[in-house]
Amino acid sequence: GTGFAILKNGYFLTNHHVIENCNNLGVRYNKMYGKASLINFNENLDIALLKVDAPSPYYVKFNSEEYIAGEEIFVAGFPLMKLTGTKMSINKGIITTPEEKKIGQTYGLIFISAPVASGNSGGPVINKYGELRGIVTGGMSKKFIKKEYEEKGSFVGNSTFNLMISGNLVKLWLDDINIKTHTVIMNASNKEPEVIGKIAVKYTAMIECYKK
């Protein structure tokens, strides 16, 4: 799975479902490796806070502005590493539906168009300024969509139903557990996609799960 640094003192976020069956955890970040401890989690927000006993000098800042349909976003992570390799991947998309939804037991979900795959889970969703807008949690499978919607008469077509967790809700959760993150006060300049990639690779981490 994927995660990312949120403070300079070794705090990382990922999805709860990435780490829930792990006995031991590791974080690969900026060509460094460290064992991680689970500090806290919120299963219904699908979020987990990890701590590595090492500095994390590069970290993401939160952008807490209201979500807008059509807002440009980038998804960073490590999808399907047997296919894509071990270097961070980045995909571009938009926020397709800004309303926060609850699906099953998970709340704070927002639909995005950026492609995601297994391994992207827990990765940062950032805006064109390199600021955090959400966290990848997955997507709806075609099998689920067919059963829940098409078989009941709805036309779905080639629509993409990938999901991120609201970064604004994650920020509130972190505040509640007394983890004070950094929020952007004023947007930086708009950055080209290759610059976004250079920024994201510094704070995006590979989360390793060991079941023994």
PDB file of N, CA and C in Angstrom, residues 133-173:
ATOM      1  N   ARG A 133      -5.642  17.049  -0.671  1.00  0.00           N
ATOM      2  CA  ARG A 133      -7.100  17.197  -0.754  1.00  0.00           C
ATOM      3  C   ARG A 133      -7.827  15.944  -0.275  1.00  0.00           C
ATOM      4  N   GLY A 134      -7.128  14.814  -0.275  1.00  0.00           N
ATOM      5  CA  GLY A 134      -7.776  13.582   0.161  1.00  0.00           C
ATOM      6  C   GLY A 134      -6.804  12.426   0.183  1.00  0.00           C
ATOM      7  N   ILE A 135      -7.343  11.247   0.475  1.00  0.00           N
ATOM      8  CA  ILE A 135      -6.550  10.023   0.541  1.00  0.00           C
ATOM      9  C   ILE A 135      -7.263   8.948  -0.272  1.00  0.00           C
ATOM     10  N   VAL A 136      -6.538   8.306  -1.168  1.00  0.00           N
ATOM     11  CA  VAL A 136      -7.128   7.233  -1.985  1.00  0.00           C
ATOM     12  C   VAL A 136      -7.600   6.109  -1.070  1.00  0.00           C
ATOM     13  N   THR A 137      -8.808   5.622  -1.328  1.00  0.00           N
ATOM     14  CA  THR A 137      -9.284   4.466  -0.572  1.00  0.00           C
ATOM     15  C   THR A 137      -9.665   3.302  -1.480  1.00  0.00           C
ATOM     16  N   GLY A 138      -9.865   3.538  -2.780  1.00  0.00           N
ATOM     17  CA  GLY A 138     -10.171   2.439  -3.698  1.00  0.00           C
ATOM     18  C   GLY A 138     -11.198   2.856  -4.733  1.00  0.00           C
ATOM     19  N   GLY A 139     -11.958   1.882  -5.185  1.00  0.00           N
ATOM     20  CA  GLY A 139     -12.975   2.152  -6.193  1.00  0.00           C
ATOM     21  C   GLY A 139     -14.056   1.099  -6.132  1.00  0.00           C
ATOM     22  N   MET A 140     -15.142   1.361  -6.820  1.00  0.00           N
ATOM     23  CA  MET A 140     -16.222   0.380  -6.917  1.00  0.00           C
ATOM     24  C   MET A 140     -15.926  -0.577  -8.063  1.00  0.00           C
ATOM     25  N   SER A 141     -15.970  -1.851  -7.799  1.00  0.00           N
ATOM     26  CA  SER A 141     -15.707  -2.844  -8.842  1.00  0.00           C
ATOM     27  C   SER A 141     -16.860  -2.879  -9.839  1.00  0.00           C
ATOM     28  N   LYS A 142     -16.558  -3.286 -11.068  1.00  0.00           N
ATOM     29  CA  LYS A 142     -17.603  -3.404 -12.087  1.00  0.00           C
ATOM     30  C   LYS A 142     -18.663  -4.421 -11.674  1.00  0.00           C
ATOM     31  N   LYS A 143     -18.225  -5.465 -10.943  1.00  0.00           N
ATOM     32  CA  LYS A 143     -19.156  -6.489 -10.475  1.00  0.00           C
ATOM     33  C   LYS A 143     -20.147  -5.893  -9.491  1.00  0.00           C
ATOM     34  N   PHE A 144     -19.654  -5.058  -8.568  1.00  0.00           N
ATOM     35  CA  PHE A 144     -20.527  -4.411  -7.579  1.00  0.00           C
ATOM     36  C   PHE A 144     -21.502  -3.453  -8.263  1.00  0.00           C
ATOM     37  N   ILE A 145     -20.985  -2.653  -9.200  1.00  0.00           N
ATOM     38  CA  ILE A 145     -21.831  -1.680  -9.898  1.00  0.00           C
ATOM     39  C   ILE A 145     -22.930  -2.388 -10.693  1.00  0.00           C
ATOM     40  N   LYS A 146     -22.548  -3.481 -11.351  1.00  0.00           N
ATOM     41  CA  LYS A 146     -23.537  -4.223 -12.141  1.00  0.00           C
ATOM     42  C   LYS A 146     -24.640  -4.772 -11.247  1.00  0.00           C
ATOM     43  N   LYS A 147     -24.253  -5.340 -10.114  1.00  0.00           N
ATOM     44  CA  LYS A 147     -25.235  -5.926  -9.209  1.00  0.00           C
ATOM     45  C   LYS A 147     -26.137  -4.869  -8.577  1.00  0.00           C
ATOM     46  N   GLU A 148     -25.534  -3.776  -8.116  1.00  0.00           N
ATOM     47  CA  GLU A 148     -26.274  -2.779  -7.350  1.00  0.00           C
ATOM     48  C   GLU A 148     -27.075  -1.804  -8.222  1.00  0.00           C
ATOM     49  N   TYR A 149     -26.607  -1.610  -9.474  1.00  0.00           N
ATOM     50  CA  TYR A 149     -27.225  -0.549 -10.281  1.00  0.00           C
ATOM     51  C   TYR A 149     -27.732  -1.035 -11.637  1.00  0.00           C
ATOM     52  N   GLU A 150     -26.854  -1.645 -12.449  1.00  0.00           N
ATOM     53  CA  GLU A 150     -27.269  -2.022 -13.802  1.00  0.00           C
ATOM     54  C   GLU A 150     -28.365  -3.075 -13.786  1.00  0.00           C
ATOM     55  N   GLU A 151     -28.266  -4.041 -12.871  1.00  0.00           N
ATOM     56  CA  GLU A 151     -29.289  -5.080 -12.811  1.00  0.00           C
ATOM     57  C   GLU A 151     -30.623  -4.549 -12.301  1.00  0.00           C
ATOM     58  N   LYS A 152     -30.579  -3.323 -11.744  1.00  0.00           N
ATOM     59  CA  LYS A 152     -31.812  -2.698 -11.249  1.00  0.00           C
ATOM     60  C   LYS A 152     -32.312  -1.614 -12.198  1.00  0.00           C
ATOM     61  N   GLY A 153     -31.718  -1.596 -13.417  1.00  0.00           N
ATOM     62  CA  GLY A 153     -32.249  -0.716 -14.450  1.00  0.00           C
ATOM     63  C   GLY A 153     -31.491   0.559 -14.721  1.00  0.00           C
ATOM     64  N   SER A 154     -30.430   0.841 -13.957  1.00  0.00           N
ATOM     65  CA  SER A 154     -29.660   2.075 -14.180  1.00  0.00           C
ATOM     66  C   SER A 154     -28.632   1.863 -15.279  1.00  0.00           C
ATOM     67  N   PHE A 155     -28.398   2.919 -16.066  1.00  0.00           N
ATOM     68  CA  PHE A 155     -27.348   2.874 -17.083  1.00  0.00           C
ATOM     69  C   PHE A 155     -26.085   3.504 -16.512  1.00  0.00           C
ATOM     70  N   VAL A 156     -24.999   2.743 -16.496  1.00  0.00           N
ATOM     71  CA  VAL A 156     -23.740   3.220 -15.925  1.00  0.00           C
ATOM     72  C   VAL A 156     -22.723   3.558 -17.001  1.00  0.00           C
ATOM     73  N   GLY A 157     -22.691   2.762 -18.076  1.00  0.00           N
ATOM     74  CA  GLY A 157     -21.756   3.019 -19.168  1.00  0.00           C
ATOM     75  C   GLY A 157     -20.313   2.847 -18.735  1.00  0.00           C
ATOM     76  N   ASN A 158     -19.451   3.753 -19.180  1.00  0.00           N
ATOM     77  CA  ASN A 158     -18.022   3.664 -18.870  1.00  0.00           C
ATOM     78  C   ASN A 158     -17.600   4.610 -17.742  1.00  0.00           C
ATOM     79  N   SER A 159     -18.540   5.009 -16.913  1.00  0.00           N
ATOM     80  CA  SER A 159     -18.237   5.923 -15.822  1.00  0.00           C
ATOM     81  C   SER A 159     -17.216   5.306 -14.862  1.00  0.00           C
ATOM     82  N   THR A 160     -16.369   6.167 -14.297  1.00  0.00           N
ATOM     83  CA  THR A 160     -15.356   5.732 -13.342  1.00  0.00           C
ATOM     84  C   THR A 160     -15.815   6.094 -11.936  1.00  0.00           C
ATOM     85  N   PHE A 161     -15.732   5.131 -11.021  1.00  0.00           N
ATOM     86  CA  PHE A 161     -16.184   5.362  -9.650  1.00  0.00           C
ATOM     87  C   PHE A 161     -15.058   5.053  -8.671  1.00  0.00           C
ATOM     88  N   ASN A 162     -13.993   5.837  -8.774  1.00  0.00           N
ATOM     89  CA  ASN A 162     -12.913   5.721  -7.807  1.00  0.00           C
ATOM     90  C   ASN A 162     -13.151   6.704  -6.673  1.00  0.00           C
ATOM     91  N   LEU A 163     -12.554   6.410  -5.532  1.00  0.00           N
ATOM     92  CA  LEU A 163     -12.921   7.126  -4.318  1.00  0.00           C
ATOM     93  C   LEU A 163     -11.718   7.626  -3.536  1.00  0.00           C
ATOM     94  N   MET A 164     -11.875   8.816  -2.969  1.00  0.00           N
ATOM     95  CA  MET A 164     -10.911   9.307  -1.994  1.00  0.00           C
ATOM     96  C   MET A 164     -11.665   9.660  -0.712  1.00  0.00           C
ATOM     97  N   ILE A 165     -10.937   9.640   0.397  1.00  0.00           N
ATOM     98  CA  ILE A 165     -11.481  10.098   1.665  1.00  0.00           C
ATOM     99  C   ILE A 165     -11.253  11.596   1.752  1.00  0.00           C
ATOM    100  N   SER A 166     -12.231  12.317   2.234  1.00  0.00           N
ATOM    101  CA  SER A 166     -12.115  13.757   2.387  1.00  0.00           C
ATOM    102  C   SER A 166     -10.931  14.127   3.282  1.00  0.00           C
ATOM    103  N   GLY A 167      -9.998  14.881   2.738  1.00  0.00           N
ATOM    104  CA  GLY A 167      -8.878  15.363   3.525  1.00  0.00           C
ATOM    105  C   GLY A 167      -9.323  16.302   4.634  1.00  0.00           C
ATOM    106  N   ASN A 168     -10.432  16.999   4.406  1.00  0.00           N
ATOM    107  CA  ASN A 168     -10.956  17.903   5.430  1.00  0.00           C
ATOM    108  C   ASN A 168     -11.427  17.132   6.664  1.00  0.00           C
ATOM    109  N   LEU A 169     -12.073  15.983   6.447  1.00  0.00           N
ATOM    110  CA  LEU A 169     -12.513  15.164   7.577  1.00  0.00           C
ATOM    111  C   LEU A 169     -11.324  14.508   8.272  1.00  0.00           C
ATOM    112  N   VAL A 170     -10.335  14.107   7.504  1.00  0.00           N
ATOM    113  CA  VAL A 170      -9.122  13.530   8.095  1.00  0.00           C
ATOM    114  C   VAL A 170      -8.425  14.561   8.977  1.00  0.00           C
ATOM    115  N   LYS A 171      -8.378  15.812   8.495  1.00  0.00           N
ATOM    116  CA  LYS A 171      -7.775  16.891   9.281  1.00  0.00           C
ATOM    117  C   LYS A 171      -8.519  17.081  10.606  1.00  0.00           C
ATOM    118  N   LEU A 172      -9.842  17.032  10.583  1.00  0.00           N
ATOM    119  CA  LEU A 172     -10.631  17.166  11.803  1.00  0.00           C
ATOM    120  C   LEU A 172     -10.355  16.012  12.761  1.00  0.00           C
ATOM    121  N   TRP A 173     -10.231  14.797  12.214  1.00  0.00           N
ATOM    122  CA  TRP A 173      -9.920  13.631  13.050  1.00  0.00           C
ATOM    123  C   TRP A 173      -8.557  13.776  13.704  1.00  0.00           C
TER     124      TRP A 173
END
